[in-house]
mmCIF file of C-alpha atoms in Angstrom:
data_model
loop_
_atom_site.group_PDB
_atom_site.id
_atom_site.type_symbol
_atom_site.label_atom_id
_atom_site.label_comp_id
_atom_site.label_asym_id
_atom_site.label_seq_id
_atom_site.Cartn_x
_atom_site.Cartn_y
_atom_site.Cartn_z
ATOM 1 C CA MET E 1 29.678 -58.099 -5.445
ATOM 2 C CA GLN E 2 32.019 -54.687 -6.284
ATOM 3 C CA THR E 3 35.436 -54.573 -7.531
ATOM 4 C CA SER E 4 38.103 -53.508 -5.506
ATOM 5 C CA VAL E 5 38.642 -50.496 -7.743
ATOM 6 C CA ALA E 6 34.865 -49.186 -7.430
ATOM 7 C CA THR E 7 35.101 -49.918 -3.637
ATOM 8 C CA GLU E 8 38.396 -47.890 -3.478
ATOM 9 C CA ALA E 9 36.781 -45.178 -5.720
ATOM 10 C CA GLU E 10 33.750 -45.139 -3.428
ATOM 11 C CA ARG E 11 35.937 -44.859 -0.541
ATOM 12 C CA GLY E 12 38.175 -42.150 -1.834
ATOM 13 C CA ILE E 13 34.765 -40.220 -2.245
ATOM 14 C CA ARG E 14 33.735 -40.477 0.932
ATOM 15 C CA TYR E 15 36.594 -39.584 2.254
ATOM 16 C CA SER E 16 36.730 -36.794 -0.334
ATOM 17 C CA LEU E 17 33.375 -35.359 0.902
ATOM 18 C CA LEU E 18 34.743 -35.280 4.598
ATOM 19 C CA ALA E 19 37.708 -33.324 3.277
ATOM 20 C CA VAL E 20 35.306 -30.649 2.073
ATOM 21 C CA VAL E 21 33.097 -30.583 5.297
ATOM 22 C CA ALA E 22 36.760 -29.845 6.873
ATOM 23 C CA VAL E 23 37.442 -27.096 4.638
ATOM 24 C CA GLY E 24 34.190 -26.271 4.660
ATOM 25 C CA TYR E 25 34.360 -25.870 8.716
ATOM 26 C CA ARG E 26 37.884 -23.576 8.223
ATOM 27 C CA ARG E 27 36.206 -21.423 5.927
ATOM 28 C CA ARG E 28 33.137 -21.060 8.075
ATOM 29 C CA ASP E 29 31.363 -21.565 4.972
ATOM 30 C CA PRO E 30 27.700 -23.808 6.212
ATOM 31 C CA GLY E 31 26.817 -24.296 2.646
ATOM 32 C CA ALA E 32 29.864 -26.341 1.850
ATOM 33 C CA ILE E 33 29.302 -28.222 5.009
ATOM 34 C CA VAL E 34 25.679 -29.009 4.764
ATOM 35 C CA ASN E 35 25.850 -29.753 1.146
ATOM 36 C CA ALA E 36 28.816 -32.451 1.680
ATOM 37 C CA LEU E 37 27.195 -34.189 4.277
ATOM 38 C CA ILE E 38 23.955 -34.368 2.627
ATOM 39 C CA ALA E 39 25.960 -35.831 -0.325
ATOM 40 C CA LEU E 40 27.889 -37.776 1.948
ATOM 41 C CA VAL E 41 24.556 -39.478 3.305
ATOM 42 C CA ALA E 42 23.444 -39.665 -0.637
ATOM 43 C CA THR E 43 26.670 -41.932 -1.355
ATOM 44 C CA TYR E 44 24.853 -44.792 0.597
ATOM 45 C CA LEU E 45 21.602 -44.657 -1.274
ATOM 46 C CA PRO E 46 22.738 -47.147 -3.532
ATOM 47 C CA GLY E 47 23.067 -49.607 -0.962
ATOM 48 C CA HIS E 48 19.775 -48.963 0.377
ATOM 49 C CA LEU E 49 18.127 -49.452 -3.160
ATOM 50 C CA GLU E 50 19.585 -52.390 -3.386
ATOM 51 C CA ARG E 51 18.314 -53.874 -0.136
ATOM 52 C CA ARG E 52 14.727 -52.364 -0.810
ATOM 53 C CA TYR E 53 13.867 -52.772 -4.235
ATOM 54 C CA ASP E 54 15.996 -56.176 -4.854
ATOM 55 C CA VAL E 55 18.459 -54.615 -7.796
ATOM 56 C CA THR E 56 22.113 -54.831 -7.940
ATOM 57 C CA PHE E 57 24.209 -51.413 -9.216
ATOM 58 C CA ARG E 58 27.092 -52.310 -11.431
ATOM 59 C CA PRO E 59 30.188 -51.069 -9.883
ATOM 60 C CA TRP E 60 30.693 -48.005 -12.246
ATOM 61 C CA GLN E 61 27.017 -47.037 -11.741
ATOM 62 C CA ARG E 62 27.880 -46.890 -7.936
ATOM 63 C CA VAL E 63 30.770 -44.492 -8.526
ATOM 64 C CA TYR E 64 28.898 -42.725 -11.007
ATOM 65 C CA LEU E 65 26.211 -41.674 -8.541
ATOM 66 C CA ASN E 66 28.945 -40.969 -6.040
ATOM 67 C CA SER E 67 31.127 -38.736 -8.349
ATOM 68 C CA ALA E 68 28.247 -36.549 -8.814
ATOM 69 C CA MET E 69 27.495 -36.143 -4.984
ATOM 70 C CA LEU E 70 31.399 -35.048 -4.848
ATOM 71 C CA THR E 71 31.402 -32.583 -7.653
ATOM 72 C CA HIS E 72 28.406 -30.705 -6.212
ATOM 73 C CA ALA E 73 30.073 -30.555 -2.924
ATOM 74 C CA ILE E 74 33.550 -29.319 -4.522
ATOM 75 C CA GLY E 75 31.318 -26.725 -6.199
ATOM 76 C CA MET E 76 30.512 -25.398 -2.986
ATOM 77 C CA LEU E 77 33.812 -24.392 -2.506
ATOM 78 C CA GLY E 78 34.383 -22.125 -5.423
ATOM 79 C CA PRO E 79 34.392 -23.977 -9.124
ATOM 80 C CA TYR E 80 30.757 -22.872 -9.008
ATOM 81 C CA ASP E 81 31.893 -19.428 -8.919
ATOM 82 C CA ASP E 82 35.187 -19.670 -10.508
ATOM 83 C CA VAL E 83 34.841 -22.310 -13.602
ATOM 84 C CA TRP E 84 31.970 -21.414 -16.260
ATOM 85 C CA TRP E 85 31.365 -24.939 -16.887
ATOM 86 C CA TRP E 86 30.844 -26.426 -13.340
ATOM 87 C CA ASP E 87 27.296 -25.941 -12.713
ATOM 88 C CA HIS E 88 26.327 -27.206 -16.127
ATOM 89 C CA MET E 89 28.155 -30.293 -15.730
ATOM 90 C CA THR E 90 26.932 -30.833 -12.349
ATOM 91 C CA HIS E 91 23.176 -29.928 -13.450
ATOM 92 C CA THR E 92 23.558 -32.552 -16.386
ATOM 93 C CA HIS E 93 25.135 -35.151 -14.154
ATOM 94 C CA SER E 94 22.334 -35.132 -11.507
ATOM 95 C CA ALA E 95 19.453 -34.627 -14.181
ATOM 96 C CA THR E 96 21.069 -38.110 -15.742
ATOM 97 C CA LEU E 97 20.384 -39.532 -11.773
ATOM 98 C CA LEU E 98 17.279 -38.506 -11.459
ATOM 99 C CA GLY E 99 16.263 -39.614 -14.882
ATOM 100 C CA GLY E 100 17.707 -42.900 -14.789
ATOM 101 C CA LEU E 101 16.161 -43.544 -11.676
ATOM 102 C CA THR E 102 12.902 -42.829 -13.457
ATOM 103 C CA PHE E 103 13.610 -44.436 -16.419
ATOM 104 C CA ALA E 104 14.298 -47.697 -14.224
ATOM 105 C CA ALA E 105 11.058 -47.193 -12.169
ATOM 106 C CA ALA E 106 9.060 -46.935 -15.369
ATOM 107 C CA ARG E 107 10.900 -50.206 -17.107
ATOM 108 C CA ARG E 108 10.277 -52.241 -14.140
ATOM 109 C CA ASN E 109 6.472 -51.076 -14.025
ATOM 110 C CA ASP E 110 5.963 -52.033 -17.903
ATOM 111 C CA ARG E 111 5.891 -48.464 -18.555
ATOM 112 C CA GLU E 112 7.130 -46.193 -21.362
ATOM 113 C CA PRO E 113 9.973 -44.285 -19.738
ATOM 114 C CA HIS E 114 10.713 -41.625 -22.276
ATOM 115 C CA THR E 115 8.377 -38.862 -21.428
ATOM 116 C CA ARG E 116 8.265 -39.834 -17.619
ATOM 117 C CA VAL E 117 12.133 -39.464 -17.681
ATOM 118 C CA ILE E 118 11.666 -35.650 -19.210
ATOM 119 C CA GLY E 119 8.748 -34.699 -17.579
ATOM 120 C CA VAL E 120 10.235 -35.730 -14.089
ATOM 121 C CA VAL E 121 13.685 -34.097 -14.802
ATOM 122 C CA THR E 122 12.035 -30.862 -16.076
ATOM 123 C CA CYS E 123 9.547 -30.497 -12.932
ATOM 124 C CA ALA E 124 12.112 -31.262 -10.672
ATOM 125 C CA GLY E 125 14.558 -28.774 -12.152
ATOM 126 C CA VAL E 126 11.963 -26.066 -12.199
ATOM 127 C CA LEU E 127 11.240 -27.289 -8.371
ATOM 128 C CA TRP E 128 14.830 -27.027 -7.651
ATOM 129 C CA GLU E 129 15.313 -23.277 -8.928
ATOM 130 C CA ILE E 130 12.430 -22.319 -7.078
ATOM 131 C CA GLY E 131 13.864 -24.103 -3.678
ATOM 132 C CA GLU E 132 17.285 -22.560 -4.648
ATOM 133 C CA TYR E 133 15.688 -19.074 -5.105
ATOM 134 C CA ALA E 134 13.667 -19.432 -1.637
ATOM 135 C CA ILE E 135 16.835 -20.392 -0.036
ATOM 136 C CA HIS E 136 18.733 -17.610 -1.307
ATOM 137 C CA ALA E 137 16.344 -14.929 -0.726
ATOM 138 C CA THR E 138 15.535 -16.109 2.768
ATOM 139 C CA ALA E 139 19.059 -16.398 3.679
ATOM 140 C CA ASN E 140 19.688 -12.779 2.318
ATOM 141 C CA ARG E 141 16.559 -11.189 4.189
ATOM 142 C CA LEU E 142 17.703 -12.738 7.652
ATOM 143 C CA GLY E 143 21.307 -11.618 6.999
ATOM 144 C CA TRP E 144 22.623 -15.253 6.928
ATOM 145 C CA GLU E 145 24.908 -17.383 4.703
ATOM 146 C CA PRO E 146 22.960 -19.036 1.981
ATOM 147 C CA LEU E 147 23.241 -22.516 1.583
ATOM 148 C CA LEU E 148 22.251 -22.300 -1.751
ATOM 149 C CA VAL E 149 23.153 -19.560 -4.394
ATOM 150 C CA SER E 150 20.938 -18.233 -6.957
ATOM 151 C CA TYR E 151 22.629 -16.227 -9.958
ATOM 152 C CA GLY E 152 19.636 -15.202 -11.870
ATOM 153 C CA LYS E 153 17.464 -15.678 -14.721
ATOM 154 C CA VAL E 154 20.285 -16.819 -17.085
ATOM 155 C CA ASP E 155 21.571 -18.925 -14.592
ATOM 156 C CA THR E 156 18.153 -20.585 -14.239
ATOM 157 C CA ALA E 157 17.319 -21.157 -17.400
ATOM 158 C CA LEU E 158 20.476 -22.579 -18.292
ATOM 159 C CA ASP E 159 20.333 -24.593 -15.181
ATOM 160 C CA LEU E 160 16.948 -25.839 -17.075
ATOM 161 C CA VAL E 161 18.462 -26.515 -20.025
ATOM 162 C CA PHE E 162 21.370 -28.695 -18.915
ATOM 163 C CA ASP E 163 18.679 -30.584 -16.686
ATOM 164 C CA LEU E 164 16.910 -31.127 -20.073
ATOM 165 C CA ILE E 165 20.541 -32.487 -21.924
ATOM 166 C CA GLY E 166 20.558 -34.875 -19.065
ATOM 167 C CA ALA E 167 17.339 -36.347 -19.261
ATOM 168 C CA VAL E 168 17.823 -36.723 -23.114
ATOM 169 C CA LEU E 169 20.843 -38.497 -22.638
ATOM 170 C CA VAL E 170 18.890 -40.672 -20.269
ATOM 171 C CA VAL E 171 16.305 -41.206 -23.185
ATOM 172 C CA ILE E 172 18.580 -42.293 -25.417
ATOM 173 C CA LEU E 173 21.312 -44.554 -23.447
ATOM 174 C CA GLY E 174 19.113 -45.627 -20.857
ATOM 175 C CA ASP E 175 18.248 -49.227 -22.301
ATOM 176 C CA ALA E 176 21.842 -49.547 -22.799
ATOM 177 C CA PHE E 177 23.224 -48.513 -19.245
ATOM 178 C CA LEU E 178 20.410 -49.411 -16.799
ATOM 179 C CA GLU E 179 19.450 -52.855 -18.052
ATOM 180 C CA ASN E 180 20.613 -54.425 -14.638
ATOM 181 C CA LEU E 181 17.925 -51.822 -12.704
ATOM 182 C CA THR E 182 15.111 -52.449 -15.098
ATOM 183 C CA GLU E 183 15.145 -56.088 -15.127
ATOM 184 C CA THR E 184 12.308 -57.949 -12.915
ATOM 185 C CA ASP E 185 12.359 -61.432 -12.070
ATOM 186 C CA GLU E 186 8.782 -62.058 -12.818
#
């Protein structure tokens, strides 16, 4: 059962995501709207995973996941362009989520997680960057507002570096912070 503080934090994050949708609508910013709606749906992922895989997230883990959704959605309103470290923070945060999921799945299947975490996060980061570039280039070619923005080679390289930093954090801290997700009843 979640603590009331964590429950209120989750509720606040969801309302904040709805506020990002409203601001995006007011600004006529489809990127902000779509990203915030996807993020809102993703805030329900822990509950789905708990029902499907017989795991229980700690309240702080739920808030951590949901806060990643919020920081990305807020970033679409301007911080990605205006705050030099915002993109680095969100890439690291997102990489720890994917790395944590990979770590827990590997441990639950009696596999060594460290190389898997690095490999999955790195591959996903490369695929994300390719997708980001493709979406941006296609939208530009069609004269549409891009849902994702590619800022060039240096930004892509930095994104991959911060993805790797997130993966390394999971490798170092995974056993301490994810043991509730890695235990099996067997």
